[in-house]
Amino acid sequence: PRGELHLLANASGREVVLAAAAVLGVLGPIGVLPVPDPTGRLAGLVEFEGRAVPAVDVESLFRGVPRPAPAPRPAIVVAGADGPWAFRVDRVDSLAHLSATDLLAVDESAPGLQPRYARACARLGDPARLVPVLDAAAIAGRLAEDRTAAPRRPTRGKPKKGARARPARKERRR
């Protein structure tokens, strides 16, 4: 048996693997439209098949912070529970069939990767070469949860229609 088909990519010099079954498409280098994000994990929005799709830099899953100025980069669009998500990488390398014997479960000791983002590590060729297998659907779900749970910043500007204005402070008399 050949095993399940996976997509191999590279993000900031780190190899990652995604199950091909979750992939909706691969975009060539594309920029993002920055949007406010209370978590700081969302790089912005990209266009995919006429829809605005949230995009996250795969690098931010390892470092915890996105790149400051997102340059055009390739993106792997995956199916999430609430719609598609784009995972930005530096390059998409190849496809590979991975069998169950090629996969090792990820635990809390996985270096540089939060287990909430990877379901396993894949052995690619050399037994010492372990590459995280990102769980695209789980990542998209967790990022969506984080966005809704994050505290919102108060907005400034004009009060909403019907909102009561604060009374002006009285000036002190001399």
PDB file of C-alpha atoms in Angstrom:
ATOM      1  CA  PRO A   1       0.000   0.000   0.000  1.00  0.00           C
ATOM      2  CA  ARG A   2       1.207   3.447  -0.942  1.00  0.00           C
ATOM      3  CA  GLY A   3      -0.357   5.363   1.967  1.00  0.00           C
ATOM      4  CA  GLU A   4      -2.105   8.718   2.131  1.00  0.00           C
ATOM      5  CA  LEU A   5      -1.002  11.518  -0.213  1.00  0.00           C
ATOM      6  CA  HIS A   6       0.635  14.543   1.491  1.00  0.00           C
ATOM      7  CA  LEU A   7       1.893  17.932   0.329  1.00  0.00           C
ATOM      8  CA  LEU A   8       5.414  18.948   1.429  1.00  0.00           C
ATOM      9  CA  ALA A   9       6.201  22.641   1.881  1.00  0.00           C
ATOM     10  CA  ASN A  10       8.837  24.868   3.455  1.00  0.00           C
ATOM     11  CA  ALA A  11       8.287  27.827   5.789  1.00  0.00           C
ATOM     12  CA  SER A  12      11.330  29.824   6.953  1.00  0.00           C
ATOM     13  CA  GLY A  13      13.643  26.889   6.369  1.00  0.00           C
ATOM     14  CA  ARG A  14      11.393  24.458   8.230  1.00  0.00           C
ATOM     15  CA  GLU A  15       9.744  21.604   6.371  1.00  0.00           C
ATOM     16  CA  VAL A  16       6.051  20.941   6.977  1.00  0.00           C
ATOM     17  CA  VAL A  17       3.580  18.377   5.675  1.00  0.00           C
ATOM     18  CA  LEU A  18      -0.176  18.713   5.024  1.00  0.00           C
ATOM     19  CA  ALA A  19      -2.595  15.925   4.122  1.00  0.00           C
ATOM     20  CA  ALA A  20      -3.476  16.456   0.447  1.00  0.00           C
ATOM     21  CA  ALA A  21      -7.109  15.496   1.141  1.00  0.00           C
ATOM     22  CA  ALA A  22      -7.573  18.803   3.056  1.00  0.00           C
ATOM     23  CA  VAL A  23      -6.011  20.940   0.291  1.00  0.00           C
ATOM     24  CA  LEU A  24      -8.444  22.924  -1.871  1.00  0.00           C
ATOM     25  CA  GLY A  25      -5.768  24.648  -3.928  1.00  0.00           C
ATOM     26  CA  VAL A  26      -2.268  26.088  -4.085  1.00  0.00           C
ATOM     27  CA  LEU A  27      -1.774  29.760  -4.932  1.00  0.00           C
ATOM     28  CA  GLY A  28       1.375  31.211  -6.447  1.00  0.00           C
ATOM     29  CA  PRO A  29       3.040  34.131  -4.667  1.00  0.00           C
ATOM     30  CA  ILE A  30       0.198  36.325  -3.471  1.00  0.00           C
ATOM     31  CA  GLY A  31       0.035  39.333  -1.173  1.00  0.00           C
ATOM     32  CA  VAL A  32      -2.365  39.703   1.722  1.00  0.00           C
ATOM     33  CA  LEU A  33      -4.802  42.423   2.634  1.00  0.00           C
ATOM     34  CA  PRO A  34      -3.907  43.224   6.257  1.00  0.00           C
ATOM     35  CA  VAL A  35      -6.860  43.202   8.657  1.00  0.00           C
ATOM     36  CA  PRO A  36      -7.116  43.962  12.383  1.00  0.00           C
ATOM     37  CA  ASP A  37      -6.597  40.798  14.393  1.00  0.00           C
ATOM     38  CA  PRO A  38      -6.785  40.712  18.196  1.00  0.00           C
ATOM     39  CA  THR A  39      -4.619  37.563  18.337  1.00  0.00           C
ATOM     40  CA  GLY A  40      -1.837  38.811  16.046  1.00  0.00           C
ATOM     41  CA  ARG A  41      -1.770  35.433  14.260  1.00  0.00           C
ATOM     42  CA  LEU A  42      -3.737  36.358  11.154  1.00  0.00           C
ATOM     43  CA  ALA A  43      -1.542  37.679   8.320  1.00  0.00           C
ATOM     44  CA  GLY A  44      -4.594  39.067   6.503  1.00  0.00           C
ATOM     45  CA  LEU A  45      -6.941  38.010   3.725  1.00  0.00           C
ATOM     46  CA  VAL A  46      -6.209  36.478   0.316  1.00  0.00           C
ATOM     47  CA  GLU A  47      -8.547  35.941  -2.612  1.00  0.00           C
ATOM     48  CA  PHE A  48      -9.437  32.340  -3.498  1.00  0.00           C
ATOM     49  CA  GLU A  49     -12.116  31.498  -6.058  1.00  0.00           C
ATOM     50  CA  GLY A  50     -13.791  34.883  -5.637  1.00  0.00           C
ATOM     51  CA  ARG A  51     -13.848  34.756  -1.819  1.00  0.00           C
ATOM     52  CA  ALA A  52     -11.829  36.547   0.844  1.00  0.00           C
ATOM     53  CA  VAL A  53     -10.038  33.828   2.802  1.00  0.00           C
ATOM     54  CA  PRO A  54      -8.187  34.318   6.126  1.00  0.00           C
ATOM     55  CA  ALA A  55      -4.456  33.692   5.770  1.00  0.00           C
ATOM     56  CA  VAL A  56      -1.938  32.683   8.429  1.00  0.00           C
ATOM     57  CA  ASP A  57       1.830  32.426   8.011  1.00  0.00           C
ATOM     58  CA  VAL A  58       2.906  28.875   8.840  1.00  0.00           C
ATOM     59  CA  GLU A  59       6.024  30.423  10.382  1.00  0.00           C
ATOM     60  CA  SER A  60       3.825  32.074  13.046  1.00  0.00           C
ATOM     61  CA  LEU A  61       2.738  28.613  14.247  1.00  0.00           C
ATOM     62  CA  PHE A  62       6.345  27.946  15.208  1.00  0.00           C
ATOM     63  CA  ARG A  63       7.467  31.415  16.333  1.00  0.00           C
ATOM     64  CA  GLY A  64       4.161  32.655  17.714  1.00  0.00           C
ATOM     65  CA  VAL A  65       4.310  35.947  15.820  1.00  0.00           C
ATOM     66  CA  PRO A  66       3.651  36.762  12.168  1.00  0.00           C
ATOM     67  CA  ARG A  67       6.156  38.472   9.897  1.00  0.00           C
ATOM     68  CA  PRO A  68       5.845  42.263  10.200  1.00  0.00           C
ATOM     69  CA  ALA A  69       5.422  43.079   6.482  1.00  0.00           C
ATOM     70  CA  PRO A  70       3.858  40.147   4.627  1.00  0.00           C
ATOM     71  CA  ALA A  71       5.453  39.977   1.177  1.00  0.00           C
ATOM     72  CA  PRO A  72       3.801  37.975  -1.610  1.00  0.00           C
ATOM     73  CA  ARG A  73       4.271  34.272  -0.853  1.00  0.00           C
ATOM     74  CA  PRO A  74       2.699  31.005  -1.988  1.00  0.00           C
ATOM     75  CA  ALA A  75      -0.350  29.849  -0.051  1.00  0.00           C
ATOM     76  CA  ILE A  76      -1.928  26.442   0.470  1.00  0.00           C
ATOM     77  CA  VAL A  77      -5.705  26.771   0.763  1.00  0.00           C
ATOM     78  CA  VAL A  78      -7.291  24.158   3.025  1.00  0.00           C
ATOM     79  CA  ALA A  79     -10.794  23.286   4.127  1.00  0.00           C
ATOM     80  CA  GLY A  80     -11.638  24.471   7.646  1.00  0.00           C
ATOM     81  CA  ALA A  81     -14.788  23.804   9.658  1.00  0.00           C
ATOM     82  CA  ASP A  82     -16.047  27.349   8.969  1.00  0.00           C
ATOM     83  CA  GLY A  83     -14.721  27.665   5.401  1.00  0.00           C
ATOM     84  CA  PRO A  84     -11.357  27.780   3.628  1.00  0.00           C
ATOM     85  CA  TRP A  85      -8.151  29.064   5.214  1.00  0.00           C
ATOM     86  CA  ALA A  86      -4.846  29.886   3.491  1.00  0.00           C
ATOM     87  CA  PHE A  87      -1.520  28.807   4.961  1.00  0.00           C
ATOM     88  CA  ARG A  88       1.308  30.958   3.627  1.00  0.00           C
ATOM     89  CA  VAL A  89       4.656  29.221   3.051  1.00  0.00           C
ATOM     90  CA  ASP A  90       7.931  30.100   1.338  1.00  0.00           C
ATOM     91  CA  ARG A  91       7.575  27.322  -1.211  1.00  0.00           C
ATOM     92  CA  VAL A  92       5.612  24.188  -2.010  1.00  0.00           C
ATOM     93  CA  ASP A  93       8.077  21.369  -2.631  1.00  0.00           C
ATOM     94  CA  SER A  94       6.395  18.115  -3.652  1.00  0.00           C
ATOM     95  CA  LEU A  95       3.842  15.390  -3.001  1.00  0.00           C
ATOM     96  CA  ALA A  96       4.584  12.184  -1.104  1.00  0.00           C
ATOM     97  CA  HIS A  97       2.660   9.085  -0.079  1.00  0.00           C
ATOM     98  CA  LEU A  98       3.032   8.444   3.661  1.00  0.00           C
ATOM     99  CA  SER A  99       1.961   5.210   5.311  1.00  0.00           C
ATOM    100  CA  ALA A 100       0.980   4.759   8.958  1.00  0.00           C
ATOM    101  CA  THR A 101       4.509   3.496   9.696  1.00  0.00           C
ATOM    102  CA  ASP A 102       5.922   6.829   8.456  1.00  0.00           C
ATOM    103  CA  LEU A 103       3.932   8.800  11.066  1.00  0.00           C
ATOM    104  CA  LEU A 104       4.716   9.327  14.752  1.00  0.00           C
ATOM    105  CA  ALA A 105       2.268  10.905  17.206  1.00  0.00           C
ATOM    106  CA  VAL A 106       3.183  14.413  18.459  1.00  0.00           C
ATOM    107  CA  ASP A 107       3.329  15.044  22.187  1.00  0.00           C
ATOM    108  CA  GLU A 108       4.218  17.992  24.431  1.00  0.00           C
ATOM    109  CA  SER A 109       7.943  17.384  23.858  1.00  0.00           C
ATOM    110  CA  ALA A 110       7.854  18.202  20.122  1.00  0.00           C
ATOM    111  CA  PRO A 111      10.536  20.899  19.708  1.00  0.00           C
ATOM    112  CA  GLY A 112       9.385  24.247  18.333  1.00  0.00           C
ATOM    113  CA  LEU A 113       5.823  23.181  17.624  1.00  0.00           C
ATOM    114  CA  GLN A 114       2.689  23.394  19.691  1.00  0.00           C
ATOM    115  CA  PRO A 115       0.915  20.015  19.631  1.00  0.00           C
ATOM    116  CA  ARG A 116      -2.367  21.822  19.003  1.00  0.00           C
ATOM    117  CA  TYR A 117      -1.127  22.473  15.450  1.00  0.00           C
ATOM    118  CA  ALA A 118       0.334  19.103  14.434  1.00  0.00           C
ATOM    119  CA  ARG A 119      -1.241  15.693  14.581  1.00  0.00           C
ATOM    120  CA  ALA A 120       1.980  13.811  13.904  1.00  0.00           C
ATOM    121  CA  CYS A 121       5.534  13.973  12.619  1.00  0.00           C
ATOM    122  CA  ALA A 122       6.475  12.211   9.406  1.00  0.00           C
ATOM    123  CA  ARG A 123       9.689  10.283   8.807  1.00  0.00           C
ATOM    124  CA  LEU A 124      10.921  11.377   5.395  1.00  0.00           C
ATOM    125  CA  GLY A 125      13.713   9.126   4.169  1.00  0.00           C
ATOM    126  CA  ASP A 126      16.239   9.368   7.002  1.00  0.00           C
ATOM    127  CA  PRO A 127      14.729   7.993  10.280  1.00  0.00           C
ATOM    128  CA  ALA A 128      16.152  11.007  12.154  1.00  0.00           C
ATOM    129  CA  ARG A 129      14.436  13.476   9.784  1.00  0.00           C
ATOM    130  CA  LEU A 130      11.071  14.209  11.409  1.00  0.00           C
ATOM    131  CA  VAL A 131       8.747  16.742   9.768  1.00  0.00           C
ATOM    132  CA  PRO A 132       5.557  18.047  11.425  1.00  0.00           C
ATOM    133  CA  VAL A 133       2.287  16.992   9.781  1.00  0.00           C
ATOM    134  CA  LEU A 134       0.080  20.037  10.268  1.00  0.00           C
ATOM    135  CA  ASP A 135      -3.569  19.356  11.086  1.00  0.00           C
ATOM    136  CA  ALA A 136      -5.055  22.034   8.810  1.00  0.00           C
ATOM    137  CA  ALA A 137      -8.678  21.660   9.942  1.00  0.00           C
ATOM    138  CA  ALA A 138      -7.718  21.754  13.639  1.00  0.00           C
ATOM    139  CA  ILE A 139      -5.463  24.799  13.111  1.00  0.00           C
ATOM    140  CA  ALA A 140      -8.214  26.678  11.281  1.00  0.00           C
ATOM    141  CA  GLY A 141     -10.710  25.804  14.020  1.00  0.00           C
ATOM    142  CA  ARG A 142      -8.367  26.840  16.833  1.00  0.00           C
ATOM    143  CA  LEU A 143      -7.429  30.111  15.158  1.00  0.00           C
ATOM    144  CA  ALA A 144     -11.120  30.908  14.637  1.00  0.00           C
ATOM    145  CA  GLU A 145     -11.784  30.115  18.333  1.00  0.00           C
ATOM    146  CA  ASP A 146      -8.830  32.284  19.407  1.00  0.00           C
ATOM    147  CA  ARG A 147     -10.139  35.205  17.331  1.00  0.00           C
ATOM    148  CA  THR A 148     -13.593  35.057  18.908  1.00  0.00           C
ATOM    149  CA  ALA A 149     -12.200  34.591  22.434  1.00  0.00           C
ATOM    150  CA  ALA A 150      -9.621  37.418  22.206  1.00  0.00           C
ATOM    151  CA  PRO A 151     -10.505  40.654  23.991  1.00  0.00           C
ATOM    152  CA  ARG A 152     -11.567  43.401  21.629  1.00  0.00           C
ATOM    153  CA  ARG A 153      -9.939  46.813  21.698  1.00  0.00           C
ATOM    154  CA  PRO A 154     -12.324  49.690  22.349  1.00  0.00           C
ATOM    155  CA  THR A 155     -13.108  51.662  19.232  1.00  0.00           C
ATOM    156  CA  ARG A 156     -12.559  55.400  19.053  1.00  0.00           C
ATOM    157  CA  GLY A 157     -14.382  58.011  17.100  1.00  0.00           C
ATOM    158  CA  LYS A 158     -17.933  59.216  16.984  1.00  0.00           C
ATOM    159  CA  PRO A 159     -20.395  57.593  19.368  1.00  0.00           C
ATOM    160  CA  LYS A 160     -22.953  55.331  17.768  1.00  0.00           C
ATOM    161  CA  LYS A 161     -26.295  56.843  16.889  1.00  0.00           C
ATOM    162  CA  GLY A 162     -28.533  56.850  19.940  1.00  0.00           C
ATOM    163  CA  ALA A 163     -25.615  56.470  22.366  1.00  0.00           C
ATOM    164  CA  ARG A 164     -25.559  58.888  25.278  1.00  0.00           C
ATOM    165  CA  ALA A 165     -22.742  61.392  25.220  1.00  0.00           C
ATOM    166  CA  ARG A 166     -20.754  62.033  28.396  1.00  0.00           C
ATOM    167  CA  PRO A 167     -21.412  65.373  30.004  1.00  0.00           C
ATOM    168  CA  ALA A 168     -18.536  67.840  29.658  1.00  0.00           C
ATOM    169  CA  ARG A 169     -16.357  68.348  32.739  1.00  0.00           C
ATOM    170  CA  LYS A 170     -16.938  71.571  34.577  1.00  0.00           C
ATOM    171  CA  GLU A 171     -14.002  73.897  34.615  1.00  0.00           C
ATOM    172  CA  ARG A 172     -12.633  74.901  38.013  1.00  0.00           C
ATOM    173  CA  ARG A 173     -13.305  78.403  39.152  1.00  0.00           C
ATOM    174  CA  ARG A 174     -10.360  80.448  40.363  1.00  0.00           C
TER     175      ARG A 174
END
